[in-house]
XYZ file of C-alpha atoms in Angstrom:
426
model
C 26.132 16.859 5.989
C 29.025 16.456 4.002
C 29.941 18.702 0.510
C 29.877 15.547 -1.673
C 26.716 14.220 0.094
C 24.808 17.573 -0.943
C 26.461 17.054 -4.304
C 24.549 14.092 -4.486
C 21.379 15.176 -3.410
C 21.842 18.847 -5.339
C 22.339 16.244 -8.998
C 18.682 14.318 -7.918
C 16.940 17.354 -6.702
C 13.851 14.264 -6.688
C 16.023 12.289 -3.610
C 12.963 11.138 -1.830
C 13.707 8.339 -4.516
C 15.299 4.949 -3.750
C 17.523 5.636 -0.466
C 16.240 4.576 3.241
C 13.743 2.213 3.413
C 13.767 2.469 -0.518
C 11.569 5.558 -1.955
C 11.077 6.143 -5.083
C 11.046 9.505 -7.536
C 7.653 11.850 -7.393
C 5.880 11.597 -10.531
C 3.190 14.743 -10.254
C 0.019 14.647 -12.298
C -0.605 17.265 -14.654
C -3.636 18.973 -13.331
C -4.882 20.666 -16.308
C -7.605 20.127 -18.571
C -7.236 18.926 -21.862
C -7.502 20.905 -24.839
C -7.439 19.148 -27.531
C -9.488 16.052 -28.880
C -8.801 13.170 -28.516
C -8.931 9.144 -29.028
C -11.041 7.033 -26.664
C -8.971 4.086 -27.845
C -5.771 5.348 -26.172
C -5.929 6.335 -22.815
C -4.297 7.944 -19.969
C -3.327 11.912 -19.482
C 0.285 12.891 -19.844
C 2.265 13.359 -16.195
C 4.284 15.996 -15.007
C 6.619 16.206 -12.215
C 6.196 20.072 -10.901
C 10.166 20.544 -9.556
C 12.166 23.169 -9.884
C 12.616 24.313 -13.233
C 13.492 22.172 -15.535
C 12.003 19.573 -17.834
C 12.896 15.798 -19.413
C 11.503 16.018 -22.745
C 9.370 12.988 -23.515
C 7.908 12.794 -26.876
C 4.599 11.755 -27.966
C 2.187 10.629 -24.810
C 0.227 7.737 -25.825
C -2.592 8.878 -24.114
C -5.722 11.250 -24.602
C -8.695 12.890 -23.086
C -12.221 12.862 -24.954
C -13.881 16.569 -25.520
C -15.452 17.490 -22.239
C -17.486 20.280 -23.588
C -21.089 18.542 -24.590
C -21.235 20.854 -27.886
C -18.024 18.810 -29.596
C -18.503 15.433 -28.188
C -20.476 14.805 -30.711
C -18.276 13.483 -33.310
C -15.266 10.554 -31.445
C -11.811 11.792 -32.300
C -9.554 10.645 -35.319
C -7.880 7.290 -34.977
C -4.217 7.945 -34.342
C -3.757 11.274 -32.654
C -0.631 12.356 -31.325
C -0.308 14.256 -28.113
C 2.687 16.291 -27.069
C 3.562 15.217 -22.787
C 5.860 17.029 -20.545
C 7.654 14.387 -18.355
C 9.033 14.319 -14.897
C 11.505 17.549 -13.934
C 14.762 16.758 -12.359
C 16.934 19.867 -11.430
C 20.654 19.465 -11.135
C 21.593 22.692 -9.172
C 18.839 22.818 -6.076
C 18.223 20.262 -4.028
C 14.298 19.895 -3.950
C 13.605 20.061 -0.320
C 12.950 22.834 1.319
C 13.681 23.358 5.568
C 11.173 22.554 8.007
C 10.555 25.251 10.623
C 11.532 24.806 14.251
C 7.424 25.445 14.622
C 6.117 23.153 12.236
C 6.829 19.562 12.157
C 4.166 18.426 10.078
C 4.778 17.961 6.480
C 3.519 20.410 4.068
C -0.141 20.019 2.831
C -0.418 17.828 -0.619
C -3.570 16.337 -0.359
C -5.733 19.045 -0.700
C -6.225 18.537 3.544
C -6.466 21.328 6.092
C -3.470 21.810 8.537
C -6.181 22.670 11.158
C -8.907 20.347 9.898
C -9.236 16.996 12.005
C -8.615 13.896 9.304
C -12.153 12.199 10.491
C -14.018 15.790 10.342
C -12.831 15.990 6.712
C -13.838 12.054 5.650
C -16.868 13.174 7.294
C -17.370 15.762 4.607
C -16.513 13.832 1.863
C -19.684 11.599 2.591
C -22.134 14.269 3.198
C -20.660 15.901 -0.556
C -21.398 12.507 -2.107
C -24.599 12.374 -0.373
C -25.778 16.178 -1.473
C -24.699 15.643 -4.813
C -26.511 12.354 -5.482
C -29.809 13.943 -4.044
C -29.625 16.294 -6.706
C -31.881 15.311 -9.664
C -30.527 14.847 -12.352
C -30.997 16.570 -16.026
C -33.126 14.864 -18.582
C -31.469 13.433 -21.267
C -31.378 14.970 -24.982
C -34.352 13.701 -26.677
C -33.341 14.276 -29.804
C -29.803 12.312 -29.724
C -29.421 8.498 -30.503
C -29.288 7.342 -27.343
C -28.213 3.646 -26.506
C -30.216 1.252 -24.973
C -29.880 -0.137 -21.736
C -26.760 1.496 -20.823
C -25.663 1.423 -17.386
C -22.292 1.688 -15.352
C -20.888 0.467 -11.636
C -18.039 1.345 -9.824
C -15.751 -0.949 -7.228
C -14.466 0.123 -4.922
C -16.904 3.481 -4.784
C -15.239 5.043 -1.870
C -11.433 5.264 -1.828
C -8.488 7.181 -1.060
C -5.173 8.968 -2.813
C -3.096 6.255 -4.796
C -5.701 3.274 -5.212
C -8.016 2.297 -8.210
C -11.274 0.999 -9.035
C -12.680 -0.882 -11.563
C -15.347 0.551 -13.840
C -17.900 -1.825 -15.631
C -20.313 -0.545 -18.400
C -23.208 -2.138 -20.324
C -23.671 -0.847 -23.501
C -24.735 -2.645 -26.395
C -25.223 0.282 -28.931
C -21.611 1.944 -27.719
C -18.542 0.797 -30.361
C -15.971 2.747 -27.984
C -16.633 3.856 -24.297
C -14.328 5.897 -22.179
C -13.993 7.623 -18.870
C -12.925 10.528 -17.165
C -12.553 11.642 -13.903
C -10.445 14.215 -12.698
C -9.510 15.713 -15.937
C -8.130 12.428 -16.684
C -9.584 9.505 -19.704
C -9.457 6.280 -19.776
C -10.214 3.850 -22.825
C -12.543 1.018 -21.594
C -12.238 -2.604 -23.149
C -14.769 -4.546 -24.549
C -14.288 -7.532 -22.219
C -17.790 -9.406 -23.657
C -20.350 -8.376 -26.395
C -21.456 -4.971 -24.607
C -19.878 -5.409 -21.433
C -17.009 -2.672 -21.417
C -14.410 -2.151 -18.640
C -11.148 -0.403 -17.123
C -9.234 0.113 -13.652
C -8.912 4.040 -12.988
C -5.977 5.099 -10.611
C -6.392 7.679 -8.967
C -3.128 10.000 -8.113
C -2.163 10.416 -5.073
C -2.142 14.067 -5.357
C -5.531 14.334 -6.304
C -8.146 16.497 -4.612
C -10.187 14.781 -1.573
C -14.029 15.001 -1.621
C -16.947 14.318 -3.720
C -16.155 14.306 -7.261
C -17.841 13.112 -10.484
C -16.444 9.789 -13.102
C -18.187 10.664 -16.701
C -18.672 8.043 -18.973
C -18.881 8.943 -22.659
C -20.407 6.153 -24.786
C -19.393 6.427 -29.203
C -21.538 4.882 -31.730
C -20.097 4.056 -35.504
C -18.119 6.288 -36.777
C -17.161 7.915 -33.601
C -20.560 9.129 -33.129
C -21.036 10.627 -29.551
C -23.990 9.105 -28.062
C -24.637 9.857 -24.383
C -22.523 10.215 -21.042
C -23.317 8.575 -17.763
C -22.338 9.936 -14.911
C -21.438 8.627 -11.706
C -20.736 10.143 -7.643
C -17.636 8.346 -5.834
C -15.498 10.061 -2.981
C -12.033 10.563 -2.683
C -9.889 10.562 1.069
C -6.995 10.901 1.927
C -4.315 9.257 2.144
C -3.625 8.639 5.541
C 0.143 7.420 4.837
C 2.401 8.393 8.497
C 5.342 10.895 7.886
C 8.858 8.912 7.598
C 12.041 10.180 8.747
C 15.243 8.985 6.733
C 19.010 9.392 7.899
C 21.134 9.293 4.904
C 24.829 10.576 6.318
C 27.508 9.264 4.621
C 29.071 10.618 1.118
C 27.911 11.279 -2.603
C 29.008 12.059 -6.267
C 27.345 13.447 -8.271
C 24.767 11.664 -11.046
C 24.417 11.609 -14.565
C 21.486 13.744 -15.123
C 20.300 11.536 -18.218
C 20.455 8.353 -16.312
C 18.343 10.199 -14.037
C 15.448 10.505 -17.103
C 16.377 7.380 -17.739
C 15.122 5.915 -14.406
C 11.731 7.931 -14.587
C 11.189 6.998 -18.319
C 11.459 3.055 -17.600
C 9.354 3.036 -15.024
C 6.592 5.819 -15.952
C 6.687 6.304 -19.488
C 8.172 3.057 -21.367
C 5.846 0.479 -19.807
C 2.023 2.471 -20.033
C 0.352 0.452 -22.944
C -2.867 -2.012 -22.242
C -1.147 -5.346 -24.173
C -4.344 -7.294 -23.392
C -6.937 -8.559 -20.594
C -6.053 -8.605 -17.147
C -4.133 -11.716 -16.601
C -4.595 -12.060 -12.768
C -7.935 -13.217 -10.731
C -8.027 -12.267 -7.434
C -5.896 -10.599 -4.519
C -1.820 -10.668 -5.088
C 0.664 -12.431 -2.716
C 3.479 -10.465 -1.454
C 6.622 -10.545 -3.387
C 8.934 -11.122 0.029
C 8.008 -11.335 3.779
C 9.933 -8.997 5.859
C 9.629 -6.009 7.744
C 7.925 -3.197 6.205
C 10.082 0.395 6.588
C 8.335 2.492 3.515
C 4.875 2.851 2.622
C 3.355 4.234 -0.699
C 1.776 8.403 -0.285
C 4.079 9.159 2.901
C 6.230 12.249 3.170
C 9.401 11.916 4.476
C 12.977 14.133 5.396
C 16.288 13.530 4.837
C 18.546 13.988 7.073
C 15.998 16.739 8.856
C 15.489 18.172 5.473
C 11.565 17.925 4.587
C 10.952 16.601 1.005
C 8.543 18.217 -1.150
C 7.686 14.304 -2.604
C 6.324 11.258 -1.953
C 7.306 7.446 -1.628
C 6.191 5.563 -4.882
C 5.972 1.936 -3.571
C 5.904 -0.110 -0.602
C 9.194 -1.424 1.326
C 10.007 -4.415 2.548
C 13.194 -4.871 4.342
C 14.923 -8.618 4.379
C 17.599 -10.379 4.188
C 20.704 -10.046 1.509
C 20.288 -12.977 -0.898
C 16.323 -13.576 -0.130
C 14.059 -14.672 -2.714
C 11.962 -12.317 -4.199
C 8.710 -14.313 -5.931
C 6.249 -13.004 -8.386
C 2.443 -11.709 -6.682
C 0.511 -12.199 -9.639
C 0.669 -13.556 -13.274
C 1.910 -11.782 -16.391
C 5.100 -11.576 -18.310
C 8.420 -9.905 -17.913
C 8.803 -6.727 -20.068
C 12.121 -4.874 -18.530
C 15.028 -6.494 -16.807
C 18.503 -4.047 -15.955
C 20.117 -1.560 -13.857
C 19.316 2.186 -13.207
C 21.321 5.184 -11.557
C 18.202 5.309 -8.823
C 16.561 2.254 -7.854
C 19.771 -0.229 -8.827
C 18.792 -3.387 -10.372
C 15.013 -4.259 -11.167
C 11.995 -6.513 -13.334
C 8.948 -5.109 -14.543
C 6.309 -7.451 -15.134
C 3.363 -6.593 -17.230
C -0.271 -8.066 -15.650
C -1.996 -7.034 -18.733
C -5.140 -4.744 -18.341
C -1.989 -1.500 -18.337
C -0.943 -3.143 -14.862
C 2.719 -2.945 -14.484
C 4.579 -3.575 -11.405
C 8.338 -3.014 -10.400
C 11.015 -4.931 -8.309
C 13.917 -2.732 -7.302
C 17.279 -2.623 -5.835
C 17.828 -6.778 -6.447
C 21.371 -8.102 -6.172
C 20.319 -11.255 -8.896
C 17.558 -11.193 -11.730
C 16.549 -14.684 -12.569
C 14.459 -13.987 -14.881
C 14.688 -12.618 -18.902
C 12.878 -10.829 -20.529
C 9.313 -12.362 -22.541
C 9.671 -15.117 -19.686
C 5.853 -15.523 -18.421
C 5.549 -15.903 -14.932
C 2.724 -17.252 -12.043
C 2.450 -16.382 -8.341
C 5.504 -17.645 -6.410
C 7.587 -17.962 -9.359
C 11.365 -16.768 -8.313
C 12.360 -13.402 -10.002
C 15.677 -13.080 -7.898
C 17.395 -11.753 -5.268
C 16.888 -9.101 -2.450
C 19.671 -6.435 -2.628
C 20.893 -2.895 -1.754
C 21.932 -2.198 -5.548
C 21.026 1.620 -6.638
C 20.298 4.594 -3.997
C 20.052 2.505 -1.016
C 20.859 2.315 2.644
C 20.446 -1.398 2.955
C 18.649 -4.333 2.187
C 15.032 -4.467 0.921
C 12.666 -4.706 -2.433
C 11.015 -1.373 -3.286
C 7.962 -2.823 -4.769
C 5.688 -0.791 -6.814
C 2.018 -0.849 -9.023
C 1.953 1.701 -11.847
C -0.836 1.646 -13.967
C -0.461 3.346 -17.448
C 2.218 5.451 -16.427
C 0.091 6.436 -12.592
C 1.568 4.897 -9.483
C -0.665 3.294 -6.455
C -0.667 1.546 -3.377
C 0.626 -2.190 -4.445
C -0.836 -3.419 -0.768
C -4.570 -2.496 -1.937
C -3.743 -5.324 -4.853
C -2.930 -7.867 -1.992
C -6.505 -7.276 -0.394
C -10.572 -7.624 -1.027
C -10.356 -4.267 -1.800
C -8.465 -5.015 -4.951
C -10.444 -3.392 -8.163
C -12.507 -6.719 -9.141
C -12.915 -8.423 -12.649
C -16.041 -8.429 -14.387
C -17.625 -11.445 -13.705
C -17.230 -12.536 -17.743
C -13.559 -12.611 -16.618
C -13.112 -13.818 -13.137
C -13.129 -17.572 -14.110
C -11.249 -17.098 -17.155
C -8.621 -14.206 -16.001
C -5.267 -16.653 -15.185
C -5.066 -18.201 -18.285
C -6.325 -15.400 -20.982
C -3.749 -15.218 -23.592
């Protein structure tokens, strides 16, 4: 590998971003509880990108996490809280790769998975977790608190894997705010219809597999905590195959700024829940083509094993194709970054962004609204890239998944109150 080459790949220290079949930059969830209070009308934890050393600062996070201990959940937090986030590292001396042994081909273990573990044994597992823990009887409620009536939640999916989502539906007449947690993560819950409350959850890719419990915290007036429902699901594994990439070829360096500036646009600028979900039902695909990158895997660069994984899926085509909107919503971010070359973000409403990357034409402007099929531009090469093809990714509130799960059954349904109405909410 050339000097200049590693010069490049030394200045992104994330490069299992846009190059090859079009990967994108490893945003890491922070893993730690919260600690302070927080709103249940603002939702989302703060991400981290664990690289290296060093930090982009972000600001204020527009999320928060409700108490989790039961003896100070009993008053909702304060309206506008601020939050302090750490954003995505990028290092600009040290590549962030590290050498795969002669030995060991496989890529290093971020799924919580066993190197010596068969993948069915483990999925296995997972089900007879769920099953133990939902045998377990459950604690009776606090006679003494104010407790709502008739409150009950569902969950859709209830089995699924590293970097998809589910939708989570709660009745609750009494409850004035409802969130949910899961995985040391909130999220705020809409009232859809008069008691009916509901959210999609993502769940990171690099989250632990297994059993695991979704709490549901229900406020009365005033931000009165009034009871918590809790629910089993299991998480597997992303089963996403290792990709090789062969970059060759010569670098300069980049701009270390532009390089925040491509992880703020995508994860940090575009989080906020702007209204109801405007789509009903699966999502076409943007372009037909071949696919060459798929969301979770691992992948090496030139023989060099990445510490990361690929944000979006990849779909390889020809220069010039069109690229056509998969669902409905409006256009929120047009431009060019250092990384992933010319893009659109389109906001689907319910905090459901997605992303359209390395495009040689944007048709489209910003505040344009847009249905399924409607032309957003061109496929290109523009950014890191090694040739033609849309990087195409789902982020929602600031969390990247699997934008194929959104083109299937599986896709995290509506309530019914909004499955006739979803296309044309304003």
């Amino acid at each position: 590998m050339s000097g200049r080459w590693w010069a490049l790949v030394v200045s992104l220290a994330v490069v299992s971003a846009a190059v090859g079949a079009g990967a994108a930059l490893l945003i890491k969830q922070n893993d730690d509880a919260a600690t302070t209070a927080a709103q249940v009308a603002v939702v989302a934890n703060v991400t981290e990108l664990a690289q290296d050393e060093q930090t982009i600062e972000r600001g204020e996070s527009q999320q928060s996490t409700p108490v989790e201990a039961e003896s100070t959940r009993q008053v909702a937090p304060a309206a506008e809280p601020s939050q302090e986030s750490s954003a995505p590292e990028t290092a600009t001396d040290q590549p962030s790769v590290s050498q795969s042994s002669a030995s060991d081909d496989s890529p290093p273990d971020q799924s919580g998975q066993s190197d010596d573990q068969p993948y069915e044994s483990q999925q296995v597992e997972a089900q007879q977790d769920l099953q133990e823990a939902q045998a377990r009887p459950e604690e009776p409620p606090d006679s003494s608190a104010d407790m709502p009536s008739a409150a009950s939640a569902s969950i859709s999916p209830g089995t699924i894997a590293q970097g998809e989502s589910f939708a989570v539906t709660v009745k609750a007449e009494d409850a004035t705010a409802v969130a949910a947690t899961l995985l040391r993560r909130s999220w705020s819950l809409s009232e859809v219809a008069p008691g009916v409350w509901w959210v999609i959850v993502p769940v990171p890719r690099d989250s632990e597999i297994g059993a695991t419990e979704l709490v549901i915290d229900l406020y009365g007036e005033g931000g009165v905590w009034l009871d918590a429902i809790t629910s089993q699901l299991v998480v597997l594994a992303n089963t996403a195959p290792f990709e090789e990439i062969t970059l060759g070829g010569t670098g300069t360096s980049l701009d270390p700024a532009e390089v925040a500036r491509d992880i703020a646009v995508r994860f940090e600028q575009h989080t906020a829940v702007t209204g109801p979900p405007r789509w009903s039902g699966p999502w076409i695909l943007p372009v037909e083509g071949e696919v060459t990158g798929v969301f979770g895997s691992q992948r090496s660069y030139d023989g060099v094993l990445s510490d990361q994984w690929h944000h979006g899926h990849d779909i390889a085509a020809q220069h010039g194709d069109p690229i056509l909107a998969p669902a409905p919503g409006t256009v929120v971010w047009t431009g060019d970054l250092v990384l992933h070359g010319m893009g659109v973000i389109i906001d689907h409403g319910a905090g459901v962004y997605s992303g359209y990357w390395h495009m040689s034409l944007i048709a489209v402007r910003e505040g344009v609204e847009v249905e399924p099929g409607d032309y957003l531009g061109n496929i290109g090469t523009t950014g890191l890239s090694t040739g033609p093809h849309l990087h195409w990714e789902v982020i929602i509130q600031g969390i990247d998944v699997d934008p194929v799960q959104w083109t299937t059954e599986d896709q995290p349904p509506l309530p019914p109150v909004l499955e006739a109405t979803a296309d044309t909410l304003e």
